[in-house]
Amino acid sequence: MASETESSADEEAVAVPAAGAGGTDKRGRHRILAELKRLDQDSKFLQVKIAV
């Protein structure tokens, strides 16, 4: 579960962009975080599959 703690810390460390490009940056950030979550889930699934 250490990776979950590290992921949470990394998500909070993302810099907030300048106010001018707010909407586009938030969507981009959301896409990146969603992709990271998907990759994390995939890696956990594969680790369990390998262990069995």
mmCIF file with all atom_site columns, C-alpha atoms in Angstrom:
data_model
loop_
_atom_site.group_PDB
_atom_site.id
_atom_site.type_symbol
_atom_site.label_atom_id
_atom_site.label_alt_id
_atom_site.label_comp_id
_atom_site.label_asym_id
_atom_site.label_entity_id
_atom_site.label_seq_id
_atom_site.pdbx_PDB_ins_code
_atom_site.Cartn_x
_atom_site.Cartn_y
_atom_site.Cartn_z
_atom_site.occupancy
_atom_site.B_iso_or_equiv
_atom_site.pdbx_formal_charge
_atom_site.auth_seq_id
_atom_site.auth_comp_id
_atom_site.auth_asym_id
_atom_site.auth_atom_id
_atom_site.pdbx_PDB_model_num
ATOM 1  C CA . MET A 1 1  ? 0.000  0.000   0.000   1.00 0.00 ? 1  MET A CA 1
ATOM 2  C CA . ALA A 1 2  ? 3.038  2.283   0.024   1.00 0.00 ? 2  ALA A CA 1
ATOM 3  C CA . SER A 1 3  ? 2.462  3.105   -3.635  1.00 0.00 ? 3  SER A CA 1
ATOM 4  C CA . GLU A 1 4  ? -0.965 4.570   -2.805  1.00 0.00 ? 4  GLU A CA 1
ATOM 5  C CA . THR A 1 5  ? 0.617  6.906   -0.260  1.00 0.00 ? 5  THR A CA 1
ATOM 6  C CA . GLU A 1 6  ? 3.288  7.963   -2.733  1.00 0.00 ? 6  GLU A CA 1
ATOM 7  C CA . SER A 1 7  ? 0.682  8.530   -5.457  1.00 0.00 ? 7  SER A CA 1
ATOM 8  C CA . SER A 1 8  ? -1.393 10.738  -3.176  1.00 0.00 ? 8  SER A CA 1
ATOM 9  C CA . ALA A 1 9  ? 1.661  12.800  -2.286  1.00 0.00 ? 9  ALA A CA 1
ATOM 10 C CA . ASP A 1 10 ? 2.571  13.162  -5.961  1.00 0.00 ? 10 ASP A CA 1
ATOM 11 C CA . GLU A 1 11 ? -0.948 14.298  -6.894  1.00 0.00 ? 11 GLU A CA 1
ATOM 12 C CA . GLU A 1 12 ? -0.858 17.039  -4.276  1.00 0.00 ? 12 GLU A CA 1
ATOM 13 C CA . ALA A 1 13 ? 2.591  18.177  -5.415  1.00 0.00 ? 13 ALA A CA 1
ATOM 14 C CA . VAL A 1 14 ? 1.343  19.139  -8.909  1.00 0.00 ? 14 VAL A CA 1
ATOM 15 C CA . ALA A 1 15 ? 1.827  22.874  -9.379  1.00 0.00 ? 15 ALA A CA 1
ATOM 16 C CA . VAL A 1 16 ? -1.250 25.047  -9.882  1.00 0.00 ? 16 VAL A CA 1
ATOM 17 C CA . PRO A 1 17 ? -1.070 26.817  -13.269 1.00 0.00 ? 17 PRO A CA 1
ATOM 18 C CA . ALA A 1 18 ? -1.518 30.524  -13.897 1.00 0.00 ? 18 ALA A CA 1
ATOM 19 C CA . ALA A 1 19 ? -5.138 31.721  -13.911 1.00 0.00 ? 19 ALA A CA 1
ATOM 20 C CA . GLY A 1 20 ? -5.141 32.444  -17.672 1.00 0.00 ? 20 GLY A CA 1
ATOM 21 C CA . ALA A 1 21 ? -5.219 28.799  -18.830 1.00 0.00 ? 21 ALA A CA 1
ATOM 22 C CA . GLY A 1 22 ? -7.308 27.350  -16.003 1.00 0.00 ? 22 GLY A CA 1
ATOM 23 C CA . GLY A 1 23 ? -9.920 25.301  -17.891 1.00 0.00 ? 23 GLY A CA 1
ATOM 24 C CA . THR A 1 24 ? -7.572 23.574  -20.312 1.00 0.00 ? 24 THR A CA 1
ATOM 25 C CA . ASP A 1 25 ? -4.994 22.802  -17.644 1.00 0.00 ? 25 ASP A CA 1
ATOM 26 C CA . LYS A 1 26 ? -7.556 21.262  -15.303 1.00 0.00 ? 26 LYS A CA 1
ATOM 27 C CA . ARG A 1 27 ? -8.802 18.939  -18.032 1.00 0.00 ? 27 ARG A CA 1
ATOM 28 C CA . GLY A 1 28 ? -5.243 17.972  -18.893 1.00 0.00 ? 28 GLY A CA 1
ATOM 29 C CA . ARG A 1 29 ? -4.412 17.358  -15.261 1.00 0.00 ? 29 ARG A CA 1
ATOM 30 C CA . HIS A 1 30 ? -7.553 15.247  -14.834 1.00 0.00 ? 30 HIS A CA 1
ATOM 31 C CA . ARG A 1 31 ? -6.640 13.138  -17.865 1.00 0.00 ? 31 ARG A CA 1
ATOM 32 C CA . ILE A 1 32 ? -3.136 12.573  -16.543 1.00 0.00 ? 32 ILE A CA 1
ATOM 33 C CA . LEU A 1 33 ? -4.391 11.604  -13.077 1.00 0.00 ? 33 LEU A CA 1
ATOM 34 C CA . ALA A 1 34 ? -7.000 9.277   -14.604 1.00 0.00 ? 34 ALA A CA 1
ATOM 35 C CA . GLU A 1 35 ? -4.320 7.602   -16.718 1.00 0.00 ? 35 GLU A CA 1
ATOM 36 C CA . LEU A 1 36 ? -2.053 7.208   -13.676 1.00 0.00 ? 36 LEU A CA 1
ATOM 37 C CA . LYS A 1 37 ? -4.906 5.615   -11.745 1.00 0.00 ? 37 LYS A CA 1
ATOM 38 C CA . ARG A 1 38 ? -5.627 3.244   -14.639 1.00 0.00 ? 38 ARG A CA 1
ATOM 39 C CA . LEU A 1 39 ? -1.976 2.235   -14.870 1.00 0.00 ? 39 LEU A CA 1
ATOM 40 C CA . ASP A 1 40 ? -1.832 1.702   -11.107 1.00 0.00 ? 40 ASP A CA 1
ATOM 41 C CA . GLN A 1 41 ? -4.894 -0.560  -11.266 1.00 0.00 ? 41 GLN A CA 1
ATOM 42 C CA . ASP A 1 42 ? -3.409 -2.492  -14.190 1.00 0.00 ? 42 ASP A CA 1
ATOM 43 C CA . SER A 1 43 ? -0.116 -3.002  -12.371 1.00 0.00 ? 43 SER A CA 1
ATOM 44 C CA . LYS A 1 44 ? -1.917 -4.234  -9.225  1.00 0.00 ? 44 LYS A CA 1
ATOM 45 C CA . PHE A 1 45 ? -3.995 -6.643  -11.322 1.00 0.00 ? 45 PHE A CA 1
ATOM 46 C CA . LEU A 1 46 ? -0.876 -8.024  -13.003 1.00 0.00 ? 46 LEU A CA 1
ATOM 47 C CA . GLN A 1 47 ? 0.940  -8.377  -9.668  1.00 0.00 ? 47 GLN A CA 1
ATOM 48 C CA . VAL A 1 48 ? -1.962 -10.426 -8.303  1.00 0.00 ? 48 VAL A CA 1
ATOM 49 C CA . LYS A 1 49 ? -2.118 -12.486 -11.493 1.00 0.00 ? 49 LYS A CA 1
ATOM 50 C CA . ILE A 1 50 ? 1.621  -13.233 -11.296 1.00 0.00 ? 50 ILE A CA 1
ATOM 51 C CA . ALA A 1 51 ? 1.386  -14.181 -7.608  1.00 0.00 ? 51 ALA A CA 1
ATOM 52 C CA . VAL A 1 52 ? -1.306 -16.805 -8.290  1.00 0.00 ? 52 VAL A CA 1
#
